Short mmCIF file of C-alpha atoms in Angstrom, two decimals:
data_model
loop_
_atom_site.label_atom_id
_atom_site.label_comp_id
_atom_site.label_asym_id
_atom_site.label_seq_id
_atom_site.Cartn_x
_atom_site.Cartn_y
_atom_site.Cartn_z
CA MET B 1 -20.81 -7.04 -3.36
CA ASP B 2 -21.38 -10.76 -2.93
CA ASN B 3 -20.39 -13.37 -5.52
CA VAL B 4 -23.84 -13.46 -7.11
CA GLU B 5 -23.91 -9.67 -7.57
CA VAL B 6 -20.39 -9.67 -9.03
CA ALA B 7 -21.29 -12.49 -11.47
CA ALA B 8 -24.37 -10.57 -12.66
CA LEU B 9 -22.33 -7.39 -13.03
CA GLN B 10 -19.70 -9.27 -15.02
CA LYS B 11 -22.30 -10.47 -17.54
CA GLU B 12 -23.48 -6.91 -18.09
CA LEU B 13 -19.89 -5.72 -18.40
CA GLU B 14 -19.01 -8.37 -20.95
CA LYS B 15 -21.83 -7.25 -23.23
CA TYR B 16 -20.99 -3.60 -22.78
CA VAL B 17 -17.22 -3.90 -23.24
CA LEU B 18 -17.63 -6.23 -26.22
CA GLY B 19 -19.26 -3.38 -28.10
CA LEU B 20 -16.39 -1.05 -27.23
CA VAL B 21 -13.37 -3.14 -28.17
CA THR B 22 -14.37 -5.55 -30.96
CA ASN B 23 -14.72 -4.78 -34.63
CA HIS B 24 -17.98 -5.25 -36.57
CA GLY B 25 -19.75 -6.78 -33.60
CA GLU B 26 -17.64 -9.94 -33.50
CA ALA B 27 -18.47 -11.91 -30.37
CA GLN B 28 -14.91 -12.50 -29.25
CA GLY B 29 -13.35 -11.98 -25.87
CA SER B 30 -13.90 -12.49 -22.16
CA LEU B 31 -13.49 -10.94 -18.73
CA HIS B 32 -11.92 -12.75 -15.78
CA LEU B 33 -12.26 -11.36 -12.26
CA ILE B 34 -8.79 -11.34 -10.65
CA HIS B 35 -9.37 -9.20 -7.55
CA LYS B 36 -12.34 -8.45 -5.32
CA GLY B 37 -11.98 -5.84 -2.58
CA ASN B 38 -12.45 -2.09 -2.35
CA HIS B 39 -11.96 -2.22 -6.13
CA LEU B 40 -12.99 -4.96 -8.55
CA VAL B 41 -10.33 -5.80 -11.14
CA TRP B 42 -10.88 -7.82 -14.30
CA LYS B 43 -8.48 -9.03 -16.97
CA GLY B 44 -10.01 -8.52 -20.39
CA ALA B 45 -9.04 -10.62 -23.40
CA TYR B 46 -10.36 -9.32 -26.71
CA ARG B 47 -9.43 -9.06 -30.37
CA ASP B 48 -6.85 -6.31 -29.77
CA GLY B 49 -5.13 -8.05 -26.86
CA TYR B 50 -5.37 -7.76 -23.08
CA PHE B 51 -6.39 -4.91 -20.83
CA ALA B 52 -7.28 -4.39 -17.18
CA LEU B 53 -10.61 -3.04 -15.99
CA ARG B 54 -10.90 -1.41 -12.54
CA MET B 55 -14.17 -0.51 -10.87
CA ALA B 56 -14.86 0.64 -7.30
CA ASP B 57 -17.00 -1.79 -5.28
CA PRO B 58 -19.67 0.49 -3.77
CA THR B 59 -20.22 -1.89 -0.84
CA HIS B 60 -16.55 -1.62 0.25
CA TYR B 61 -15.38 1.68 -1.18
CA ARG B 62 -14.82 4.51 1.32
CA ALA B 63 -14.83 7.96 -0.27
CA GLY B 64 -12.05 10.19 1.01
CA GLU B 65 -9.78 7.23 1.75
CA TRP B 66 -9.56 5.64 -1.71
CA LEU B 67 -9.53 7.36 -5.07
CA SER B 68 -12.47 6.81 -7.37
CA ALA B 69 -11.86 5.22 -10.77
CA GLY B 70 -12.08 8.65 -12.42
CA GLN B 71 -9.59 10.19 -10.00
CA GLU B 72 -7.21 7.27 -10.50
CA TYR B 73 -7.43 7.81 -14.28
CA LEU B 74 -6.44 11.49 -13.93
CA LEU B 75 -3.59 10.56 -11.60
CA LEU B 76 -2.23 7.88 -13.96
CA LYS B 77 -2.39 10.27 -16.92
CA ASP B 78 -0.23 12.76 -15.03
CA LEU B 79 2.20 10.11 -13.77
CA GLU B 80 2.51 8.75 -17.31
CA GLN B 81 3.61 12.20 -18.48
CA VAL B 82 6.53 12.23 -16.02
CA LEU B 83 7.57 8.74 -17.19
CA LEU B 84 7.05 6.99 -13.89
CA ALA B 85 6.49 3.26 -13.43
CA VAL B 86 2.72 3.14 -13.93
CA PRO B 87 0.34 1.15 -16.15
CA ARG B 88 -0.87 3.15 -19.14
CA PRO B 89 -4.48 4.35 -18.72
CA HIS B 90 -6.61 3.79 -21.84
CA CYS B 91 -9.92 5.47 -21.11
CA MET B 92 -12.52 6.24 -18.45
CA ILE B 93 -16.09 5.01 -19.03
CA TYR B 94 -18.91 6.89 -17.30
CA ASP B 95 -22.06 5.74 -19.12
CA PHE B 96 -22.15 2.25 -17.61
CA LYS B 97 -24.12 1.74 -14.35
CA GLN B 98 -20.83 2.00 -12.39
CA PRO B 99 -17.91 4.09 -13.80
CA PHE B 100 -14.80 2.08 -14.65
CA LEU B 101 -11.26 2.55 -15.87
CA MET B 102 -9.78 0.59 -18.80
CA MET B 103 -6.00 0.44 -18.64
CA GLU B 104 -2.92 -1.45 -19.76
CA TRP B 105 -2.65 -5.07 -18.68
CA VAL B 106 0.85 -5.31 -17.18
CA ASP B 107 2.70 -8.42 -18.32
CA GLY B 108 5.21 -9.18 -15.61
CA THR B 109 5.85 -10.98 -12.35
CA PRO B 110 4.98 -9.58 -8.92
CA LEU B 111 8.06 -9.14 -6.76
CA ASN B 112 6.79 -11.67 -4.23
CA GLY B 113 6.50 -14.19 -7.09
CA PHE B 114 10.28 -14.42 -7.42
CA LYS B 115 12.36 -16.73 -5.26
CA GLU B 116 16.15 -16.83 -5.52
CA THR B 117 16.33 -13.75 -7.80
CA ARG B 118 13.96 -11.53 -5.79
CA GLU B 119 16.60 -9.42 -4.03
CA GLY B 120 18.26 -8.76 -7.38
CA HIS B 121 15.32 -6.45 -8.24
CA PHE B 122 15.38 -4.43 -5.01
CA ASP B 123 17.69 -1.71 -6.34
CA ALA B 124 15.45 -1.04 -9.34
CA VAL B 125 12.38 -0.76 -7.09
CA ALA B 126 14.15 1.54 -4.59
CA ARG B 127 15.28 3.72 -7.50
CA ALA B 128 11.71 3.92 -8.85
CA ILE B 129 10.39 4.89 -5.40
CA GLY B 130 13.05 7.61 -5.20
CA THR B 131 11.95 8.93 -8.59
CA LEU B 132 8.34 8.91 -7.44
CA ALA B 133 9.11 10.84 -4.25
CA SER B 134 11.23 13.43 -6.06
CA GLN B 135 8.80 14.21 -8.89
CA THR B 136 7.00 17.56 -8.72
CA ALA B 137 4.13 17.10 -11.20
CA ILE B 138 1.71 15.65 -8.63
CA THR B 139 0.63 18.26 -6.08
CA PRO B 140 -2.58 19.01 -4.16
CA GLU B 141 -3.01 22.06 -6.38
CA ARG B 142 -2.73 19.99 -9.54
CA LEU B 143 -4.85 17.09 -8.24
CA PRO B 144 -6.84 18.43 -5.27
CA PHE B 145 -8.58 15.10 -4.66
CA ILE B 146 -5.44 13.54 -3.11
CA PRO B 147 -7.04 12.33 0.14
CA ARG B 148 -4.31 13.03 2.69
CA VAL B 149 -2.12 16.09 2.88
CA SER B 150 -0.16 16.04 6.12
CA GLY B 151 3.09 16.84 7.84
CA VAL B 152 4.96 14.21 9.78
CA ARG B 153 2.18 12.73 11.94
CA GLU B 154 3.71 9.43 12.99
CA TRP B 155 3.90 10.56 16.63
CA GLY B 156 0.17 11.19 16.45
CA ASN B 157 -0.27 7.71 15.01
CA VAL B 158 1.48 6.20 18.04
CA THR B 159 -0.81 8.19 20.34
CA ARG B 160 -3.73 6.55 18.57
CA TYR B 161 -2.13 3.15 19.14
CA PHE B 162 -2.20 3.84 22.90
CA ARG B 163 -5.95 4.44 22.67
CA LEU B 164 -6.49 1.23 20.71
CA LEU B 165 -4.49 -0.79 23.23
CA ASP B 166 -6.47 0.76 26.09
CA ALA B 167 -9.65 -0.36 24.35
CA CYS B 168 -8.18 -3.87 23.89
CA ARG B 169 -7.33 -4.09 27.58
CA ARG B 170 -10.99 -3.53 28.40
CA MET B 171 -12.18 -6.23 26.00
CA PRO B 172 -13.76 -9.37 27.52
CA GLN B 173 -11.34 -11.63 25.61
CA ARG B 174 -8.54 -12.38 28.06
CA ASP B 175 -5.99 -13.18 25.35
CA VAL B 176 -6.65 -9.84 23.64
CA ALA B 177 -6.23 -7.99 26.94
CA MET B 178 -3.03 -9.94 27.64
CA TRP B 179 -1.53 -8.98 24.30
CA ALA B 180 -2.50 -5.34 24.80
CA ALA B 181 -0.65 -5.33 28.13
CA ARG B 182 2.45 -6.89 26.50
CA ILE B 183 2.45 -4.51 23.56
CA PHE B 184 1.81 -1.31 25.52
CA PRO B 185 5.41 -0.80 26.84
CA ILE B 186 6.80 -1.52 23.35
CA VAL B 187 4.59 1.19 21.87
CA ALA B 188 5.73 3.57 24.61
CA ARG B 189 9.33 2.88 23.65
CA VAL B 190 8.53 3.42 19.95
CA HIS B 191 6.95 6.78 20.82
CA TYR B 192 10.11 7.78 22.68
CA VAL B 193 12.40 6.81 19.78
CA LEU B 194 10.29 8.64 17.19
CA SER B 195 10.33 11.75 19.36
CA LYS B 196 14.09 11.41 19.80
CA TYR B 197 14.65 11.51 16.03
CA ARG B 198 12.06 14.14 15.24
CA ALA B 199 14.80 16.60 14.29
CA ALA B 200 15.74 14.39 11.31
CA PHE B 201 12.47 15.42 9.64
CA ARG B 202 13.04 19.17 10.01
CA GLY B 203 13.24 20.76 6.61
CA ALA B 204 12.06 17.59 4.87
CA PRO B 205 10.38 18.31 1.52
CA TRP B 206 6.75 17.62 0.71
CA CYS B 207 6.49 14.45 -1.39
CA PHE B 208 3.83 12.46 -3.18
CA HIS B 209 3.38 8.86 -1.99
CA HIS B 210 1.88 5.56 -3.05
CA ASP B 211 0.36 4.57 0.29
CA GLY B 212 -0.30 0.93 -0.52
CA LEU B 213 2.95 -0.13 -2.16
CA HIS B 214 4.05 -3.66 -1.23
CA ALA B 215 5.81 -6.66 -2.77
CA GLY B 216 2.54 -7.94 -4.26
CA ASN B 217 1.73 -4.89 -6.39
CA VAL B 218 5.27 -4.20 -7.63
CA PHE B 219 5.61 -5.93 -11.01
CA ILE B 220 8.84 -6.67 -12.87
CA ARG B 221 8.61 -6.85 -16.66
CA GLU B 222 10.77 -9.13 -18.80
CA ASP B 223 13.06 -6.18 -19.58
CA LYS B 224 13.59 -5.74 -15.77
CA SER B 225 11.63 -2.47 -15.69
CA VAL B 226 9.42 -1.80 -12.67
CA VAL B 227 5.69 -1.05 -12.65
CA PHE B 228 3.64 -0.04 -9.59
CA LEU B 229 -0.03 -1.10 -9.52
CA ASP B 230 -3.07 -0.19 -7.37
CA TRP B 231 -2.96 3.60 -7.24
CA ASP B 232 -6.19 3.95 -5.28
CA LYS B 233 -4.46 5.06 -2.05
CA VAL B 234 -2.06 8.00 -2.29
CA SER B 235 -1.01 10.94 -0.12
CA TYR B 236 1.15 14.03 -0.03
CA ARG B 237 3.36 14.29 3.06
CA LYS B 238 6.23 16.31 4.49
CA ASN B 239 8.20 13.11 4.56
CA PRO B 240 10.20 11.63 1.64
CA VAL B 241 10.50 8.03 2.94
CA PHE B 242 6.90 7.04 3.67
CA THR B 243 6.49 4.85 0.55
CA LEU B 244 9.95 3.32 0.94
CA ALA B 245 9.22 2.20 4.52
CA ARG B 246 5.84 0.74 3.53
CA PHE B 247 7.52 -1.24 0.77
CA ALA B 248 10.42 -2.41 2.97
CA SER B 249 8.04 -3.70 5.66
CA SER B 250 6.40 -6.03 3.09
CA LEU B 251 9.52 -7.82 1.87
CA TYR B 252 10.09 -10.36 4.64
CA PRO B 253 7.76 -12.26 6.98
CA TYR B 254 6.51 -10.10 9.86
CA GLY B 255 8.42 -7.11 8.46
CA ARG B 256 11.77 -8.42 9.69
CA ILE B 257 13.97 -7.04 6.92
CA PRO B 258 17.73 -7.66 7.38
CA ALA B 259 19.63 -4.49 8.30
CA GLU B 260 22.03 -4.75 5.35
CA VAL B 261 19.13 -5.05 2.88
CA PHE B 262 17.28 -2.11 4.43
CA LEU B 263 20.37 0.13 4.40
CA ARG B 264 21.00 -0.71 0.74
CA LEU B 265 17.39 0.19 -0.13
CA VAL B 266 17.81 3.53 1.65
CA ARG B 267 21.11 4.24 -0.13
CA VAL B 268 19.73 3.51 -3.61
CA PHE B 269 16.56 5.47 -2.82
CA SER B 270 18.65 8.46 -1.63
CA GLU B 271 20.71 8.46 -4.83
CA ALA B 272 17.53 8.57 -6.93
CA PHE B 273 15.88 11.15 -4.70
CA GLY B 274 18.91 13.45 -4.83
CA GLY B 275 19.90 16.53 -2.87
CA TYR B 276 19.58 14.98 0.58
CA ASP B 277 22.26 13.66 2.93
CA LEU B 278 22.23 9.92 3.45
CA TRP B 279 22.40 9.99 7.26
CA PRO B 280 19.19 11.98 7.85
CA MET B 281 17.52 9.77 5.24
CA ARG B 282 18.59 6.66 7.16
CA HIS B 283 17.16 8.05 10.40
CA MET B 284 13.89 9.01 8.73
CA ALA B 285 13.53 5.65 6.99
CA ALA B 286 14.27 3.72 10.20
CA CYS B 287 11.65 5.77 12.08
CA MET B 288 9.04 5.09 9.43
CA LEU B 289 9.84 1.37 9.36
CA LEU B 290 9.54 1.22 13.15
CA GLU B 291 6.18 3.02 13.07
CA ARG B 292 4.91 0.68 10.34
CA LEU B 293 5.89 -2.47 12.25
CA CYS B 294 4.40 -1.01 15.43
CA ALA B 295 1.11 -0.42 13.59
CA ASP B 296 1.03 -4.04 12.38
CA LEU B 297 1.61 -5.20 15.95
CA VAL B 298 -1.19 -3.08 17.42
CA TYR B 299 -3.79 -3.68 14.72
CA GLY B 300 -3.46 -7.47 15.06
CA PRO B 301 -5.35 -7.79 18.37
CA TRP B 302 -7.44 -4.67 17.71
CA ASP B 303 -8.86 -5.90 14.38
CA PHE B 304 -9.59 -9.30 15.92
CA ALA B 305 -11.33 -7.82 18.97
CA ARG B 306 -13.51 -5.31 17.11
CA ASN B 307 -14.85 -7.89 14.63
CA PRO B 308 -18.36 -8.88 15.82
CA ALA B 309 -17.83 -12.37 14.38
CA ASN B 310 -15.03 -12.94 16.92
CA ARG B 311 -17.10 -12.05 19.99
CA GLY B 312 -16.50 -14.67 22.66
CA LYS B 313 -13.81 -16.42 20.61
CA LYS B 314 -10.14 -16.93 21.41
CA MET B 315 -7.41 -15.74 19.10
CA PRO B 316 -6.14 -18.63 16.92
CA ASP B 317 -2.71 -20.11 17.66
CA SER B 318 -1.41 -18.84 14.31
CA MET B 319 -2.22 -15.29 15.35
CA HIS B 320 -0.42 -15.70 18.67
CA ALA B 321 2.63 -16.97 16.79
CA ALA B 322 2.52 -14.06 14.33
CA LEU B 323 2.28 -11.52 17.15
CA GLU B 324 5.25 -13.13 18.91
CA MET B 325 7.32 -12.80 15.73
CA ARG B 326 6.24 -9.20 15.18
CA LEU B 327 6.99 -8.33 18.80
CA PHE B 328 10.45 -9.86 18.47
CA GLY B 329 11.09 -7.85 15.30
CA VAL B 330 10.09 -4.51 16.87
CA ARG B 331 12.24 -5.23 19.91
CA ASN B 332 15.22 -5.90 17.65
CA LEU B 333 14.71 -2.59 15.87
CA LEU B 334 14.38 -0.78 19.19
CA ALA B 335 17.64 -2.33 20.39
CA ASP B 336 19.45 -0.60 17.51
CA ALA B 337 17.66 2.75 17.94
#
């Protein structure tokens, strides 16, 4: 939806929501758009306080990849019952032109909003991720709309990266082809390392995951409790560390998390997860982090090359610099593998 369409929708929403949350028709309150993407998110301020309103953007939303607002509501209700770090869902509205979810407005600070004290919250987040992975209330049988149910497929992911790099090498942009040629042997090495440690995943339990967890949607309340936002991408995998690796890759520029910080995250996560030896967990988490950083490296030139708006253009200098840093980070991880 473009800005004009969103503004018109917001006016309709304001009238509609005003009738739901105010007493005796008092014309108090407002909506402020705070996010525009696959979902539209508003902050509502009305007589009874603040709330968040989430609505899928039909022009960006891809069914089967993201949960609908109604599915997210059902998921949050179940997660709330097992006392996990989620915003409280208030209600689901279906009789507006586009269904939307009204939920708790989380007062807190995103993890990437902290500076000197940021690392002091890492243990609490790792513990919350461990609790999430170990819970048993969320299953495909209980919530069959979970979009991805898979075993450990990261080796298949790397095979796809080879195909993407092959396509990049055939692109007319010389800089894209050059980067594809540089990245290709790194991806081959990543594939070898993941295959080498495949045994670490044998016997791994099936776990529910927040697929989009990163430092921007992890909020810390004043009481130091942790809340995870944006539950529109989830999965169920034979892999306990998928969410942890996604989170760890977001903490430092270009995914270059210090080894001592990463190992501490894994240790705290393992304690919360319970019943699993630390060494296999370390191997699994390192494999997932390596795969995640490899994906970021490959999708840089691929996303640039496939965008029709970039046809005939050169990659910007900032992108070259970012790819150099990412390449350096993956090589460092490979050196320790």
